[in-house]
PDB file of C-alpha atoms in Angstrom:
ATOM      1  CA  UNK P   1      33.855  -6.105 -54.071  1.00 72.00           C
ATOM      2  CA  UNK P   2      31.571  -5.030 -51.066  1.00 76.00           C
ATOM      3  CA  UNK P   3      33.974  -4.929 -48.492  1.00 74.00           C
ATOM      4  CA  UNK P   4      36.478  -3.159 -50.896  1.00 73.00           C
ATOM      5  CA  UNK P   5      33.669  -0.489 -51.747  1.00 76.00           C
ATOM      6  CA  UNK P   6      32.422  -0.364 -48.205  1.00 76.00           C
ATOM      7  CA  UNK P   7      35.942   0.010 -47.139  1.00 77.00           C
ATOM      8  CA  UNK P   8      37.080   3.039 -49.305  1.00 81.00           C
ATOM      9  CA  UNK P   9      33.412   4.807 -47.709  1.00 81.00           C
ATOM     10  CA  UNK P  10      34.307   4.609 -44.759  1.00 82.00           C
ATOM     11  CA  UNK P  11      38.095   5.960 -45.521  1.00 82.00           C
ATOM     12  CA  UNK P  12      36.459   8.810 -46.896  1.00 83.00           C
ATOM     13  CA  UNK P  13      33.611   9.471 -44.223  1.00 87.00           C
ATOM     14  CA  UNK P  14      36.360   9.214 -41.539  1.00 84.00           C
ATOM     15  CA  UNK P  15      38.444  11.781 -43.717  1.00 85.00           C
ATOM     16  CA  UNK P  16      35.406  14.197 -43.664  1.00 92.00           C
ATOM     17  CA  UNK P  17      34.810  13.651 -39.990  1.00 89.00           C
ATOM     18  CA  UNK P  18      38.606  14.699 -39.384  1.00 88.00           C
ATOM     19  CA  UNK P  19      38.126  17.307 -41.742  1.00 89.00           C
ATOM     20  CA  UNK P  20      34.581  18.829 -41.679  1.00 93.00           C
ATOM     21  CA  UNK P  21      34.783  22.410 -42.852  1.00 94.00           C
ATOM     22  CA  UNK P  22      36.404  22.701 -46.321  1.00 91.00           C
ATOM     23  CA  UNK P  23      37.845  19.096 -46.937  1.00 89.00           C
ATOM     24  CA  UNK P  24      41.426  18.203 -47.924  1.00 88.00           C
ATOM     25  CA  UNK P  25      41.152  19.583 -51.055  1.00 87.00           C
ATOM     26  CA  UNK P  26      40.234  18.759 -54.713  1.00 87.00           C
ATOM     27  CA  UNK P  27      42.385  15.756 -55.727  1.00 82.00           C
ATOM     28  CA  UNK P  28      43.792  15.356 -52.448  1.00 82.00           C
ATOM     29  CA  UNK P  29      41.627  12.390 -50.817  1.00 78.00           C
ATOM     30  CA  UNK P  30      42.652   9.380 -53.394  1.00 78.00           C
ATOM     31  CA  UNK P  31      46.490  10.654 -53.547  1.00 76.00           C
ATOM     32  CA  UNK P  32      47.201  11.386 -49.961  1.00 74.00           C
ATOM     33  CA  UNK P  33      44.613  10.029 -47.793  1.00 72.00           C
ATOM     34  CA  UNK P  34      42.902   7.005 -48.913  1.00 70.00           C
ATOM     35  CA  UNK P  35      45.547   4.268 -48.044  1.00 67.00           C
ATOM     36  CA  UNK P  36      45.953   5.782 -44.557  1.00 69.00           C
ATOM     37  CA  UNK P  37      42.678   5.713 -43.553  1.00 67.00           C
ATOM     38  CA  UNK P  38      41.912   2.614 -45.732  1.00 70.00           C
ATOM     39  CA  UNK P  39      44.587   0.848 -43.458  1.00 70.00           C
ATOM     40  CA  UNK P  40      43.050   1.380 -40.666  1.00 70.00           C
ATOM     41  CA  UNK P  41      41.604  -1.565 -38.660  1.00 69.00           C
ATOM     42  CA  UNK P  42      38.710   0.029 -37.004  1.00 74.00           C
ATOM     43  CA  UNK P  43      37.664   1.433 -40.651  1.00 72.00           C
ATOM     44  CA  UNK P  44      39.071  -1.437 -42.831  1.00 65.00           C
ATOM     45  CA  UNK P  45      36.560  -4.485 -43.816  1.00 64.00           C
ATOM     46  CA  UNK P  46      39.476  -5.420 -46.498  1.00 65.00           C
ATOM     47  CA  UNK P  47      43.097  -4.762 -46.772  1.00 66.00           C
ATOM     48  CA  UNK P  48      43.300  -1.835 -49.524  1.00 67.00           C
ATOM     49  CA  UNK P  49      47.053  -0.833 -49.391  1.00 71.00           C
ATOM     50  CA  UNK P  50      46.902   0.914 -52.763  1.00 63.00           C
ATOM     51  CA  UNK P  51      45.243   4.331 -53.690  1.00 72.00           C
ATOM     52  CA  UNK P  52      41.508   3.702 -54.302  1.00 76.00           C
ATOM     53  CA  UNK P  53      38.349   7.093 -54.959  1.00 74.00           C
ATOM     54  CA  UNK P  54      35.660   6.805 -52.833  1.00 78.00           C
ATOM     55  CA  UNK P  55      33.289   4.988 -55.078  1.00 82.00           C
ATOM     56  CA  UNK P  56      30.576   7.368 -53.938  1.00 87.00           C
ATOM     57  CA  UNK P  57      29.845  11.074 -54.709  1.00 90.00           C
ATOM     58  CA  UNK P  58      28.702  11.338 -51.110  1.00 92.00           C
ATOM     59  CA  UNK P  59      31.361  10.721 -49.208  1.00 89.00           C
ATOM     60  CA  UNK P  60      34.319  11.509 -51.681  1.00 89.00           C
ATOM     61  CA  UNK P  61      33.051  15.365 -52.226  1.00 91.00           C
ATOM     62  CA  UNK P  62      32.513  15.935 -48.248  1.00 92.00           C
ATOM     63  CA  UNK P  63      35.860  14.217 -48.187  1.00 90.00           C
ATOM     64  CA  UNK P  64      37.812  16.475 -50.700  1.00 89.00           C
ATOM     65  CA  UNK P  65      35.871  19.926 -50.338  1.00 92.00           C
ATOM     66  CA  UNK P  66      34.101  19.560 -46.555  1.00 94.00           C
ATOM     67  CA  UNK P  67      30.530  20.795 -45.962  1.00 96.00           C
ATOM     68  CA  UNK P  68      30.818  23.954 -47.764  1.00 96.00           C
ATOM     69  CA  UNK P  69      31.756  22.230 -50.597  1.00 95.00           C
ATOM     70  CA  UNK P  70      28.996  19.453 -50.907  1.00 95.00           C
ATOM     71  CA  UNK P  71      26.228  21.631 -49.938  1.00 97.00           C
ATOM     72  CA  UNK P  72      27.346  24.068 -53.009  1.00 96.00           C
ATOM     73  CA  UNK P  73      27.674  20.940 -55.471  1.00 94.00           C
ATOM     74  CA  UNK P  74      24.286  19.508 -53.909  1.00 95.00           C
ATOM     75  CA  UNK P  75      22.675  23.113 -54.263  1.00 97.00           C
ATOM     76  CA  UNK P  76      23.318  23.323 -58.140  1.00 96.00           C
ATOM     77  CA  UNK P  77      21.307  19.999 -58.693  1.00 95.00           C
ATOM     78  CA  UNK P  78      18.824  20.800 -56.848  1.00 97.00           C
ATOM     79  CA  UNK P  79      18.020  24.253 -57.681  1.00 97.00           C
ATOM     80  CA  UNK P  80      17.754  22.276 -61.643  1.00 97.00           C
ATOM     81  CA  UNK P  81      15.602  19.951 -60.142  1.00 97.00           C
ATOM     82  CA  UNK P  82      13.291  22.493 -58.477  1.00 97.00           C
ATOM     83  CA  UNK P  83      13.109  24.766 -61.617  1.00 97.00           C
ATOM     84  CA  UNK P  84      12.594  21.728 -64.015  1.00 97.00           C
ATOM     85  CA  UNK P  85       9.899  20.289 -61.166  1.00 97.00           C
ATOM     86  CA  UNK P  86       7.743  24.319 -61.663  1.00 96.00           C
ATOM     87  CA  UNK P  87       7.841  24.024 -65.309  1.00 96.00           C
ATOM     88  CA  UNK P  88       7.102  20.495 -65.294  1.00 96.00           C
ATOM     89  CA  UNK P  89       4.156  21.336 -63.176  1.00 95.00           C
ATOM     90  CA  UNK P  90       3.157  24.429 -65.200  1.00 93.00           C
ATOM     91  CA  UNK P  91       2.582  23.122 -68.674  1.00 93.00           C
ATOM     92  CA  UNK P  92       1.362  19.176 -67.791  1.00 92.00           C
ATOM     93  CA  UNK P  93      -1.880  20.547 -68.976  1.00 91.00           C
ATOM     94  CA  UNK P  94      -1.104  23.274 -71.726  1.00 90.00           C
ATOM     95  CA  UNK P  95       2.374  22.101 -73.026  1.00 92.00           C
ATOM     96  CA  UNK P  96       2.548  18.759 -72.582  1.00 93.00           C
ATOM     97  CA  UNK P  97       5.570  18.575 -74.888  1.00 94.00           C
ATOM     98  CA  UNK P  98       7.738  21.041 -72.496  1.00 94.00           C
ATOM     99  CA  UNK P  99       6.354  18.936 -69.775  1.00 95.00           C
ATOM    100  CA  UNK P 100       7.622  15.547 -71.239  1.00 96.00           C
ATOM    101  CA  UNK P 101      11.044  17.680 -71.709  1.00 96.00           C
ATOM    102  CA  UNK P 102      10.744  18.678 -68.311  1.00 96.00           C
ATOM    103  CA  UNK P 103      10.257  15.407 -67.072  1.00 96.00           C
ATOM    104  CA  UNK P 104      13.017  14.282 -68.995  1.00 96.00           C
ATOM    105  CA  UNK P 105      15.768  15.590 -67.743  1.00 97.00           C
ATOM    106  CA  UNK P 106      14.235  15.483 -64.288  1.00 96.00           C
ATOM    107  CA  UNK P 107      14.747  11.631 -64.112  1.00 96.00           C
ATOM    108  CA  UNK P 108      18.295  12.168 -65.899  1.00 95.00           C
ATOM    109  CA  UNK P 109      19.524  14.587 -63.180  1.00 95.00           C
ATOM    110  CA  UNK P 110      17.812  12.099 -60.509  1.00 94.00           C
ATOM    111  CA  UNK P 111      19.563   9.275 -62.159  1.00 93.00           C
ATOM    112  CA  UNK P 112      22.564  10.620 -61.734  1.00 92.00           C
ATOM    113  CA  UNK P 113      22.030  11.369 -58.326  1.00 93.00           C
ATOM    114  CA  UNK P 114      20.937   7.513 -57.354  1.00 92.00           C
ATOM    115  CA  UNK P 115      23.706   6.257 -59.290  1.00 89.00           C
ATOM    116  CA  UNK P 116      26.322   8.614 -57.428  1.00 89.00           C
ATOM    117  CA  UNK P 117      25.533   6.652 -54.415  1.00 88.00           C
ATOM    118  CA  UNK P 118      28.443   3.819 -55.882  1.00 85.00           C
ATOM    119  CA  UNK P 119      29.986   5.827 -58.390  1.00 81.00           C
ATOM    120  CA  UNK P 120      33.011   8.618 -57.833  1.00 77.00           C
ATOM    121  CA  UNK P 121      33.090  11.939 -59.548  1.00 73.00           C
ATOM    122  CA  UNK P 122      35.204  10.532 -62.366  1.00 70.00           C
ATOM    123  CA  UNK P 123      32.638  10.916 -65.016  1.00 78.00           C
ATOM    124  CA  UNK P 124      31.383  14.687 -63.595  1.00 85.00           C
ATOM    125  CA  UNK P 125      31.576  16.034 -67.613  1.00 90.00           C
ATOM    126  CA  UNK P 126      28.376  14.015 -67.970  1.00 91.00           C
ATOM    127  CA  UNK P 127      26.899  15.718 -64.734  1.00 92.00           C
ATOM    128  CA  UNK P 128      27.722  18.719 -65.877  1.00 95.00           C
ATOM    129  CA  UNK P 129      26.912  18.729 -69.572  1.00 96.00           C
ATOM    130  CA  UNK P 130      23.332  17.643 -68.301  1.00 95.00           C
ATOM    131  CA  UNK P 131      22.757  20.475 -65.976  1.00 96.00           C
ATOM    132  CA  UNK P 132      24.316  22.667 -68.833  1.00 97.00           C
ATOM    133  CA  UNK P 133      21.497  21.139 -71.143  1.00 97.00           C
ATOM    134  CA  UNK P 134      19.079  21.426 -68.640  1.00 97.00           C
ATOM    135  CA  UNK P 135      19.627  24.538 -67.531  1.00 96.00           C
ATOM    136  CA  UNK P 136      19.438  26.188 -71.190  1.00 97.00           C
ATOM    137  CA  UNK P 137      16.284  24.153 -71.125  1.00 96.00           C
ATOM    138  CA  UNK P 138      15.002  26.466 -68.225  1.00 96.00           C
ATOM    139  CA  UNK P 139      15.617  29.081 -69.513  1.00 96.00           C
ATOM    140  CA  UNK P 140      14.347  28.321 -73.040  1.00 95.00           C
ATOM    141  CA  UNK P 141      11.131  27.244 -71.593  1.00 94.00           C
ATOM    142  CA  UNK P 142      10.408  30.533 -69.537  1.00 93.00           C
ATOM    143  CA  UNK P 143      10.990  32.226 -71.771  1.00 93.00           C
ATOM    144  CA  UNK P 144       8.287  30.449 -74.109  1.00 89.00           C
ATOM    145  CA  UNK P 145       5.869  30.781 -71.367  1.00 88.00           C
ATOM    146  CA  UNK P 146       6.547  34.056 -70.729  1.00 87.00           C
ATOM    147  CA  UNK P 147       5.355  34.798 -74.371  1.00 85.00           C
ATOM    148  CA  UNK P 148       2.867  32.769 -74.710  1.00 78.00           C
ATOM    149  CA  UNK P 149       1.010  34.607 -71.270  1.00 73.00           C
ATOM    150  CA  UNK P 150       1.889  37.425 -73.216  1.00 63.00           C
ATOM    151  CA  UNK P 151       0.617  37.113 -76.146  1.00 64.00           C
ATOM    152  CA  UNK P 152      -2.387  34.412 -75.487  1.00 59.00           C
ATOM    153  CA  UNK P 153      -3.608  32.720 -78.398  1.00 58.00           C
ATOM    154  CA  UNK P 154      -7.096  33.325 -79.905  1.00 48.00           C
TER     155      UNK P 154
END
């Protein structure tokens, strides 16, 4: 199972590497590419002759959308994780229950990302539900800040 895993990685990073810039496209890597470079005996640590993902968010998004693409799909978690981390840090003394909430979906987000390290991008409706959740969670918990520095209680 290593060599397999470790095999389809290094399909994909040597796809990026031929293809820096915008990727081969969405889809494209596990239909097109992946037995060609998979086949390849400088790359190959096991014969893979069949059509096999990436088995890693990092190397199958560079893969299929280049650069551009993974520093826009790493962006979006991390701009949740930043917001989530000043909120977090905000209210640890005054609203410990936002901060729990915070903290929350911190570790789910970062969970995710640790995880991604051997899993594809097959199950992304769970990514994105959770920043969806999270980010209404932002914004729900400005706001409630912002009124509560507005209107301070007695």
């Amino acid at each position: 199972a290593i060599t397999g895993r470790t095999t389809e990685m290094l399909a994909a990073l040597h796809v990026f590497l031929d293809h820096p810039i915008l990727g081969v496209g969405p889809g494209q890597y596990n239909k097109f590419y992946s037995v060609k470079y998979q086949t390849n005996p400088d790359i190959a640590f096991r014969y893979l002759n069949y059509p096999r993902r990436a088995h890693s968010i990092y190397t199958e998004i560079p893969a299929e959308l280049g650069i551009l693409g993974f520093i826009v799909f790493m962006a979006i978690g991390f701009v949740n994780l930043h917001q989530l981390w000043l909120i977090r840090v905000q209210t640890l003394h005054y609203y410990p229950e936002i901060a729990n909430l915070s903290s929350a979906f911190l570790m789910g987000i970062a969970a995710y990302f640790m995880t991604a390290i051997f899993l594809h991008f097959s199950y992304q409706r769970y990514y994105w539900l959770l920043l969806a959740i999270s980010g209404a969670a932002i914004q729900i918990f400005k706001k409630e800040l912002d009124n509560n520095t507005a209107n301070p209680e007695p």
